[in-house]
Amino acid sequence: MAISFQNVTYRYPGSEVGVFGIDLEIEDGELLVVIGPSGSGKTTLLKLLAGFLEAQSGRILVDGESVSGLPPHRRNLGIVFQAYALFQHMTAVQNVAYPLKVRGVPRAARLEQARRALARVGLDGLGGRLPANLSGGQQQRVALARALVFSPRALLLDEPLSALDAFRRAEMRDEIARVQRDAGIATLHVTHDLEEAMSIGDRVAVMHGGRLLQVAAPQTLYDMPVDRRVGAFVGKANLWEATVSAPGWIASPVGALACDTTGFAPGSSVTAMVRPERILPLADPAEAKADGVVLAGAVSLDRFAGPIRRFDMGVGQSVVHGETAGYRGPIAAVQIPSEAIRLLPPETVDA
Ligand code: ADP
């Protein structure tokens, strides 16, 4: 395992906040993205690995060796920060060569390696420019090349795209994923941008209140969140507090629904989650297409938004939020396929 957090706890002195009981492993070549609301502990986790903070308990291993007590520069980790943190008086190639200079690599060799690193991030020919003469995206590429040039044991990315505009962000996001794959290096990437996390992470770790709620592949997080907080955090969802009425059935605010109740005894309280794109709109309740309950109701909102049409339908004491990509007709009912319903433990008071 390239990186391993073992029951790591860090509490900021004089406060009740920090990160608690973190168990997390990153494999060789894996891109692991840490996501969570502001203040959930993402940056603290990264600082603990980088060596800017020391855990009060637990261990952090890099390639099987504890890094406890090692200062940041002895951990051999490449780090890219939010603000590019380039040396303004040095050219791009001098910036990238700097970590090699510190490591005593002779001048000609380090400039050659720096030029190759710049080419790998698509900056061929721009090595002679000062940071002030490069765009934000280009400066972040220089920072990425500088973080990788000395073949570090792992790469740490701290909100590397937050200073870029939306277009550059999407472009740079794909570029980071490509460069990371080429380098085959274990990477911890911290962001608050859900789309960024879900689109490039091999796995995504969701933090909340200093704790890890779930670590899983993006699709698993989306389809099988461990609880309501994760379900709501990683995408839009219908979330209904319900009761298992009989095996294969729940009583919910939108009515009785058929679904897989495995693991929940009759009488159990549950949260039923259905992603809006799984709700099937019907012009006529008799038109049921899949296996699952049909609910008739009145449409209270119907918005055509280009590729997606969003609608709300009042049913029972609640509302069904739906999204459809292709359906243009009238909506008089919806069908909720049984396999689209995911039962989660009931809502708990936030930690
Ligand atoms: P995130 O990166 O997810 O936004 P952080 O790891 O920065 O969260 O912060 C986690 C918690 O620790 C927050 O409640 C934050 O206010 C607190 N915190 C961060 N840095 C310090 C500090 N230097 N001293 C005290 N509390 C801090």
Tab-separated table of C-alpha atoms and ligand atoms in Angstrom:
chain	number	residue	atom	x	y	z
A	1	MET	CA	0.000	0.000	0.000
A	2	ALA	CA	1.485	3.344	-1.026
A	3	ILE	CA	-0.235	5.389	1.668
A	4	SER	CA	-1.962	4.231	4.791
A	5	PHE	CA	-3.703	6.212	7.532
A	6	GLN	CA	-4.223	3.987	10.570
A	7	ASN	CA	-6.683	5.269	13.160
A	8	VAL	CA	-5.312	8.802	12.803
A	9	THR	CA	-6.632	11.543	15.082
A	10	TYR	CA	-5.659	15.199	15.155
A	11	ARG	CA	-7.491	17.773	17.250
A	12	TYR	CA	-6.566	21.455	16.858
A	13	PRO	CA	-5.175	22.589	20.219
A	14	GLY	CA	-7.812	24.216	22.401
A	15	SER	CA	-10.672	23.141	20.127
A	16	GLU	CA	-13.031	20.243	19.547
A	17	VAL	CA	-12.401	20.079	15.802
A	18	GLY	CA	-9.945	18.203	13.616
A	19	VAL	CA	-10.024	14.677	12.171
A	20	PHE	CA	-10.876	11.576	14.163
A	21	GLY	CA	-10.143	7.870	13.792
A	22	ILE	CA	-9.194	8.052	10.113
A	23	ASP	CA	-8.500	4.718	8.393
A	24	LEU	CA	-7.667	5.208	4.740
A	25	GLU	CA	-5.475	3.446	2.218
A	26	ILE	CA	-4.297	4.598	-1.201
A	27	GLU	CA	-2.862	2.034	-3.570
A	28	ASP	CA	0.057	2.477	-5.938
A	29	GLY	CA	-1.145	4.442	-8.962
A	30	GLU	CA	-4.538	5.174	-7.408
A	31	LEU	CA	-6.194	8.608	-7.557
A	32	LEU	CA	-8.156	9.013	-4.348
A	33	VAL	CA	-10.264	12.141	-4.025
A	34	VAL	CA	-11.329	13.457	-0.615
A	35	ILE	CA	-14.543	15.427	-0.686
A	36	GLY	CA	-16.797	16.953	1.949
A	37	PRO	CA	-18.378	20.229	3.000
A	38	SER	CA	-16.208	23.160	4.018
A	39	GLY	CA	-14.707	22.523	7.464
A	40	SER	CA	-15.111	18.730	7.280
A	41	GLY	CA	-11.372	18.075	7.697
A	42	LYS	CA	-10.112	17.530	4.131
A	43	THR	CA	-7.190	19.962	4.326
A	44	THR	CA	-6.268	18.711	7.788
A	45	LEU	CA	-5.942	15.197	6.365
A	46	LEU	CA	-3.676	16.449	3.599
A	47	LYS	CA	-1.539	18.468	6.030
A	48	LEU	CA	-1.080	15.404	8.233
A	49	LEU	CA	0.209	13.386	5.286
A	50	ALA	CA	2.395	16.262	4.068
A	51	GLY	CA	3.920	16.730	7.527
A	52	PHE	CA	2.615	20.259	8.242
A	53	LEU	CA	0.718	18.766	11.204
A	54	GLU	CA	1.610	15.757	13.397
A	55	ALA	CA	-1.140	13.311	14.386
A	56	GLN	CA	-1.769	12.987	18.121
A	57	SER	CA	-2.587	9.311	17.750
A	58	GLY	CA	-2.531	6.687	15.035
A	59	ARG	CA	0.057	6.216	12.294
A	60	ILE	CA	0.621	7.352	8.723
A	61	LEU	CA	2.676	5.049	6.520
A	62	VAL	CA	4.177	5.833	3.121
A	63	ASP	CA	5.355	2.708	1.284
A	64	GLY	CA	5.022	0.791	4.529
A	65	GLU	CA	7.202	3.149	6.599
A	66	SER	CA	5.938	5.482	9.285
A	67	VAL	CA	6.484	9.150	8.442
A	68	SER	CA	5.904	10.298	12.033
A	69	GLY	CA	8.302	13.027	13.019
A	70	LEU	CA	9.661	13.514	9.504
A	71	PRO	CA	9.543	17.154	8.364
A	72	PRO	CA	7.685	17.841	5.071
A	73	HIS	CA	10.821	18.033	2.895
A	74	ARG	CA	11.990	14.597	4.090
A	75	ARG	CA	8.701	12.860	3.172
A	76	ASN	CA	9.441	12.980	-0.559
A	77	LEU	CA	5.895	13.943	-1.568
A	78	GLY	CA	4.954	16.160	-4.506
A	79	ILE	CA	2.433	18.833	-3.503
A	80	VAL	CA	0.286	21.159	-5.614
A	81	PHE	CA	-1.519	23.904	-3.712
A	82	GLN	CA	-4.576	26.039	-4.585
A	83	ALA	CA	-2.497	29.099	-5.283
A	84	TYR	CA	0.198	27.994	-7.665
A	85	ALA	CA	2.988	28.996	-5.253
A	86	LEU	CA	5.518	29.408	-8.051
A	87	PHE	CA	8.682	31.456	-7.585
A	88	GLN	CA	7.789	34.628	-9.475
A	89	HIS	CA	11.384	35.611	-10.301
A	90	MET	CA	12.181	32.216	-11.857
A	91	THR	CA	11.202	31.000	-15.315
A	92	ALA	CA	8.906	27.981	-15.681
A	93	VAL	CA	11.822	25.664	-16.330
A	94	GLN	CA	13.766	27.045	-13.328
A	95	ASN	CA	10.696	26.539	-11.132
A	96	VAL	CA	10.359	22.925	-12.233
A	97	ALA	CA	14.106	22.307	-11.858
A	98	TYR	CA	14.150	23.720	-8.325
A	99	PRO	CA	13.347	20.493	-6.415
A	100	LEU	CA	16.170	18.800	-8.348
A	101	LYS	CA	18.561	21.628	-7.445
A	102	VAL	CA	17.703	21.161	-3.769
A	103	ARG	CA	18.483	17.460	-4.217
A	104	GLY	CA	21.885	18.224	-5.711
A	105	VAL	CA	21.212	17.219	-9.333
A	106	PRO	CA	23.807	18.916	-11.630
A	107	ARG	CA	22.575	21.904	-13.627
A	108	ALA	CA	22.493	20.439	-17.147
A	109	ALA	CA	20.752	17.267	-15.992
A	110	ARG	CA	18.131	19.098	-13.958
A	111	LEU	CA	17.275	21.537	-16.750
A	112	GLU	CA	16.890	18.631	-19.151
A	113	GLN	CA	14.587	16.744	-16.722
A	114	ALA	CA	12.588	19.929	-16.087
A	115	ARG	CA	12.116	20.450	-19.838
A	116	ARG	CA	10.818	16.894	-20.194
A	117	ALA	CA	8.466	17.363	-17.222
A	118	LEU	CA	7.085	20.535	-18.835
A	119	ALA	CA	6.518	18.682	-22.097
A	120	ARG	CA	4.544	16.007	-20.216
A	121	VAL	CA	2.098	18.652	-18.960
A	122	GLY	CA	1.727	20.190	-22.416
A	123	LEU	CA	3.994	23.229	-21.929
A	124	ASP	CA	6.599	22.438	-24.555
A	125	GLY	CA	8.367	25.622	-25.585
A	126	LEU	CA	7.058	27.804	-22.732
A	127	GLY	CA	9.855	26.969	-20.273
A	128	GLY	CA	11.535	30.358	-20.683
A	129	ARG	CA	8.520	32.369	-19.485
A	130	LEU	CA	8.095	33.910	-16.071
A	131	PRO	CA	4.916	32.917	-14.169
A	132	ALA	CA	3.479	36.419	-14.730
A	133	ASN	CA	3.462	35.690	-18.467
A	134	LEU	CA	1.540	32.422	-18.155
A	135	SER	CA	-2.226	31.917	-17.738
A	136	GLY	CA	-3.651	30.466	-14.519
A	137	GLY	CA	-4.049	27.054	-16.117
A	138	GLN	CA	-0.483	27.142	-17.449
A	139	GLN	CA	0.883	28.153	-14.037
A	140	GLN	CA	-0.921	25.226	-12.457
A	141	ARG	CA	0.639	22.916	-15.069
A	142	VAL	CA	4.066	24.254	-14.069
A	143	ALA	CA	3.209	23.533	-10.421
A	144	LEU	CA	2.158	19.997	-11.397
A	145	ALA	CA	5.394	19.420	-13.339
A	146	ARG	CA	7.397	20.730	-10.364
A	147	ALA	CA	5.560	18.362	-7.999
A	148	LEU	CA	6.342	15.339	-10.185
A	149	VAL	CA	9.842	16.089	-11.512
A	150	PHE	CA	11.722	14.448	-8.630
A	151	SER	CA	9.673	11.185	-8.832
A	152	PRO	CA	8.044	11.619	-5.426
A	153	ARG	CA	6.513	8.669	-3.560
A	154	ALA	CA	3.050	10.222	-3.782
A	155	LEU	CA	1.290	13.284	-5.141
A	156	LEU	CA	-0.856	15.582	-2.967
A	157	LEU	CA	-3.295	17.976	-4.621
A	158	ASP	CA	-4.965	20.638	-2.471
A	159	GLU	CA	-7.902	22.171	-4.397
A	160	PRO	CA	-5.575	22.600	-7.388
A	161	LEU	CA	-8.311	23.940	-9.665
A	162	SER	CA	-10.063	26.409	-7.391
A	163	ALA	CA	-8.338	29.491	-8.814
A	164	LEU	CA	-9.362	28.662	-12.403
A	165	ASP	CA	-12.523	29.621	-14.287
A	166	ALA	CA	-15.094	26.905	-15.056
A	167	PHE	CA	-13.828	26.132	-18.562
A	168	ARG	CA	-10.161	25.886	-17.559
A	169	ARG	CA	-11.160	23.870	-14.526
A	170	ALA	CA	-12.769	21.127	-16.612
A	171	GLU	CA	-9.804	21.098	-19.003
A	172	MET	CA	-7.214	21.011	-16.220
A	173	ARG	CA	-9.185	18.347	-14.332
A	174	ASP	CA	-8.824	15.945	-17.247
A	175	GLU	CA	-5.189	16.939	-17.649
A	176	ILE	CA	-4.411	16.159	-14.014
A	177	ALA	CA	-6.069	12.746	-14.351
A	178	ARG	CA	-4.044	12.025	-17.497
A	179	VAL	CA	-0.704	13.133	-16.022
A	180	GLN	CA	-1.425	11.216	-12.799
A	181	ARG	CA	-2.145	8.027	-14.797
A	182	ASP	CA	0.987	8.471	-16.912
A	183	ALA	CA	3.073	8.903	-13.775
A	184	GLY	CA	1.324	5.897	-12.147
A	185	ILE	CA	1.627	7.584	-8.783
A	186	ALA	CA	-0.537	7.282	-5.651
A	187	THR	CA	-2.425	10.564	-5.337
A	188	LEU	CA	-4.478	12.217	-2.599
A	189	HIS	CA	-6.608	14.960	-4.134
A	190	VAL	CA	-8.665	17.264	-1.912
A	191	THR	CA	-11.596	19.195	-3.361
A	192	HIS	CA	-15.061	20.501	-2.518
A	193	ASP	CA	-16.142	20.109	-6.166
A	194	LEU	CA	-18.372	17.067	-6.476
A	195	GLU	CA	-18.183	16.768	-10.248
A	196	GLU	CA	-14.395	16.943	-10.116
A	197	ALA	CA	-14.282	14.208	-7.475
A	198	MET	CA	-16.738	11.884	-9.177
A	199	SER	CA	-15.280	12.279	-12.663
A	200	ILE	CA	-11.594	11.673	-11.948
A	201	GLY	CA	-11.436	9.710	-8.681
A	202	ASP	CA	-10.703	5.985	-8.818
A	203	ARG	CA	-12.254	6.113	-5.371
A	204	VAL	CA	-13.822	8.981	-3.461
A	205	ALA	CA	-13.673	9.474	0.311
A	206	VAL	CA	-16.540	11.495	1.812
A	207	MET	CA	-15.741	13.453	4.992
A	208	HIS	CA	-18.133	15.045	7.422
A	209	GLY	CA	-17.360	16.589	10.815
A	210	GLY	CA	-13.779	15.290	10.822
A	211	ARG	CA	-14.802	11.704	10.116
A	212	LEU	CA	-14.768	9.536	7.009
A	213	LEU	CA	-18.312	8.488	6.185
A	214	GLN	CA	-17.588	6.284	3.170
A	215	VAL	CA	-14.749	5.458	0.780
A	216	ALA	CA	-15.839	3.869	-2.486
A	217	ALA	CA	-15.771	4.020	-6.273
A	218	PRO	CA	-17.858	6.987	-7.565
A	219	GLN	CA	-20.647	4.782	-8.887
A	220	THR	CA	-20.907	2.849	-5.634
A	221	LEU	CA	-21.165	6.104	-3.671
A	222	TYR	CA	-23.910	7.307	-5.979
A	223	ASP	CA	-25.919	4.076	-6.091
A	224	MET	CA	-25.183	2.643	-2.661
A	225	PRO	CA	-24.409	5.417	-0.168
A	226	VAL	CA	-24.069	4.159	3.405
A	227	ASP	CA	-26.450	6.759	4.754
A	228	ARG	CA	-28.600	9.750	3.978
A	229	ARG	CA	-25.775	12.278	4.387
A	230	VAL	CA	-23.639	10.587	1.737
A	231	GLY	CA	-26.670	9.988	-0.503
A	232	ALA	CA	-27.624	13.667	-0.412
A	233	PHE	CA	-24.049	14.907	-0.709
A	234	VAL	CA	-23.085	13.026	-3.875
A	235	GLY	CA	-26.134	13.880	-6.004
A	236	LYS	CA	-29.779	14.877	-6.180
A	237	ALA	CA	-32.074	12.417	-4.467
A	238	ASN	CA	-35.612	11.768	-3.345
A	239	LEU	CA	-35.200	10.852	0.326
A	240	TRP	CA	-38.289	9.600	2.141
A	241	GLU	CA	-38.561	8.514	5.764
A	242	ALA	CA	-40.409	5.206	5.564
A	243	THR	CA	-41.279	2.000	7.428
A	244	VAL	CA	-40.895	-1.574	6.212
A	245	SER	CA	-44.508	-2.751	6.140
A	246	ALA	CA	-43.901	-6.331	4.914
A	247	PRO	CA	-41.052	-8.148	3.167
A	248	GLY	CA	-40.645	-6.370	-0.192
A	249	TRP	CA	-42.797	-3.363	0.760
A	250	ILE	CA	-42.382	-0.021	2.494
A	251	ALA	CA	-44.901	2.578	3.622
A	252	SER	CA	-43.611	5.991	2.532
A	253	PRO	CA	-44.979	9.561	2.374
A	254	VAL	CA	-45.712	9.002	-1.348
A	255	GLY	CA	-47.545	5.729	-0.649
A	256	ALA	CA	-46.746	2.005	-0.565
A	257	LEU	CA	-43.645	1.144	-2.605
A	258	ALA	CA	-42.304	-2.240	-3.686
A	259	CYS	CA	-38.555	-2.657	-3.226
A	260	ASP	CA	-35.847	-4.952	-1.910
A	261	THR	CA	-36.115	-4.866	1.897
A	262	THR	CA	-33.333	-7.414	2.516
A	263	GLY	CA	-31.615	-6.641	5.809
A	264	PHE	CA	-34.545	-4.660	7.260
A	265	ALA	CA	-37.180	-6.465	9.363
A	266	PRO	CA	-40.859	-5.509	9.054
A	267	GLY	CA	-41.481	-2.516	11.327
A	268	SER	CA	-37.985	-1.055	10.780
A	269	SER	CA	-37.613	2.647	10.094
A	270	VAL	CA	-35.641	3.361	6.930
A	271	THR	CA	-34.775	6.189	4.557
A	272	ALA	CA	-35.775	5.324	0.984
A	273	MET	CA	-33.555	6.935	-1.659
A	274	VAL	CA	-34.400	7.237	-5.354
A	275	ARG	CA	-32.275	9.278	-7.788
A	276	PRO	CA	-34.515	11.596	-9.893
A	277	GLU	CA	-33.372	10.148	-13.238
A	278	ARG	CA	-34.646	6.725	-12.132
A	279	ILE	CA	-38.246	8.018	-11.872
A	280	LEU	CA	-40.168	7.127	-15.052
A	281	PRO	CA	-42.720	9.705	-16.271
A	282	LEU	CA	-45.923	8.270	-17.776
A	283	ALA	CA	-48.643	9.927	-19.858
A	284	ASP	CA	-51.106	7.362	-18.543
A	285	PRO	CA	-50.910	5.301	-15.317
A	286	ALA	CA	-51.891	2.203	-17.320
A	287	GLU	CA	-48.668	2.475	-19.355
A	288	ALA	CA	-46.370	0.983	-16.706
A	289	LYS	CA	-43.066	-0.096	-18.266
A	290	ALA	CA	-40.995	-1.695	-15.557
A	291	ASP	CA	-41.403	-3.625	-12.344
A	292	GLY	CA	-42.495	-1.154	-9.683
A	293	VAL	CA	-45.306	0.899	-8.220
A	294	VAL	CA	-47.129	3.495	-10.356
A	295	LEU	CA	-48.163	6.714	-8.618
A	296	ALA	CA	-50.606	9.217	-10.097
A	297	GLY	CA	-50.452	12.877	-9.152
A	298	ALA	CA	-50.409	16.450	-10.278
A	299	VAL	CA	-47.285	17.988	-11.781
A	300	SER	CA	-46.350	21.062	-9.749
A	301	LEU	CA	-43.195	21.982	-11.664
A	302	ASP	CA	-42.117	21.137	-15.204
A	303	ARG	CA	-38.890	22.682	-16.535
A	304	PHE	CA	-37.341	21.976	-19.874
A	305	ALA	CA	-33.625	22.652	-19.435
A	306	GLY	CA	-32.107	21.523	-22.725
A	307	PRO	CA	-30.749	18.018	-22.313
A	308	ILE	CA	-32.765	17.428	-19.143
A	309	ARG	CA	-36.410	17.972	-18.262
A	310	ARG	CA	-37.065	18.302	-14.524
A	311	PHE	CA	-40.456	17.780	-12.952
A	312	ASP	CA	-42.058	17.592	-9.526
A	313	MET	CA	-45.224	15.623	-8.908
A	314	GLY	CA	-47.258	15.957	-5.728
A	315	VAL	CA	-48.105	12.467	-4.494
A	316	GLY	CA	-49.675	11.638	-1.128
A	317	GLN	CA	-48.153	13.940	1.496
A	318	SER	CA	-44.941	14.469	-0.426
A	319	VAL	CA	-43.322	15.280	-3.744
A	320	VAL	CA	-41.556	13.076	-6.279
A	321	HIS	CA	-38.626	14.846	-7.991
A	322	GLY	CA	-37.966	13.448	-11.453
A	323	GLU	CA	-35.590	14.044	-14.354
A	324	THR	CA	-35.906	12.719	-17.871
A	325	ALA	CA	-33.613	13.068	-20.859
A	326	GLY	CA	-35.839	11.957	-23.730
A	327	TYR	CA	-39.476	12.142	-22.692
A	328	ARG	CA	-41.389	15.124	-24.089
A	329	GLY	CA	-45.017	14.068	-23.547
A	330	PRO	CA	-47.534	14.900	-20.832
A	331	ILE	CA	-46.965	13.531	-17.327
A	332	ALA	CA	-49.951	12.139	-15.427
A	333	ALA	CA	-48.161	9.538	-13.332
A	334	VAL	CA	-44.735	8.203	-12.471
A	335	GLN	CA	-43.397	4.723	-12.021
A	336	ILE	CA	-40.722	3.952	-9.457
A	337	PRO	CA	-38.883	0.797	-10.530
A	338	SER	CA	-38.357	-1.460	-7.507
A	339	GLU	CA	-34.652	-1.779	-8.177
A	340	ALA	CA	-34.254	2.020	-8.240
A	341	ILE	CA	-35.160	2.256	-4.539
A	342	ARG	CA	-32.267	2.003	-2.116
A	343	LEU	CA	-33.036	1.604	1.575
A	344	LEU	CA	-30.681	3.369	3.988
A	345	PRO	CA	-30.597	3.362	7.776
A	346	PRO	CA	-33.085	5.930	9.152
A	347	GLU	CA	-32.067	9.556	9.488
A	348	THR	CA	-29.804	10.060	12.470
A	349	VAL	CA	-29.005	13.252	14.316
A	350	ASP	CA	-25.922	14.814	12.736
A	351	ALA	CA	-22.681	14.133	14.557
B	1	ADP	P1	-11.844	21.527	4.974
B	1	ADP	O1	-10.514	21.434	4.295
B	1	ADP	O2	-12.696	20.325	4.780
B	1	ADP	O3	-12.587	22.788	4.647
B	1	ADP	P2	-10.241	21.831	7.381
B	1	ADP	O4	-9.444	20.570	7.444
B	1	ADP	O5	-9.546	23.045	6.885
B	1	ADP	O6	-11.591	21.577	6.576
B	1	ADP	O7	-10.796	22.168	8.832
B	1	ADP	C1	-11.418	21.214	9.682
B	1	ADP	C2	-11.872	21.913	10.955
B	1	ADP	O8	-10.727	22.378	11.667
B	1	ADP	C3	-12.734	23.137	10.688
B	1	ADP	O9	-13.716	23.205	11.721
B	1	ADP	C4	-11.755	24.289	10.801
B	1	ADP	O10	-12.422	25.462	11.230
B	1	ADP	C5	-10.793	23.788	11.857
B	1	ADP	N1	-9.440	24.324	11.692
B	1	ADP	C6	-8.695	24.359	10.552
B	1	ADP	N2	-7.488	24.899	10.772
B	1	ADP	C7	-7.455	25.251	12.078
B	1	ADP	C8	-6.485	25.857	12.942
B	1	ADP	N3	-5.277	26.220	12.477
B	1	ADP	N4	-6.811	26.061	14.243
B	1	ADP	C9	-8.026	25.691	14.723
B	1	ADP	N5	-8.989	25.096	13.977
B	1	ADP	C10	-8.710	24.876	12.667
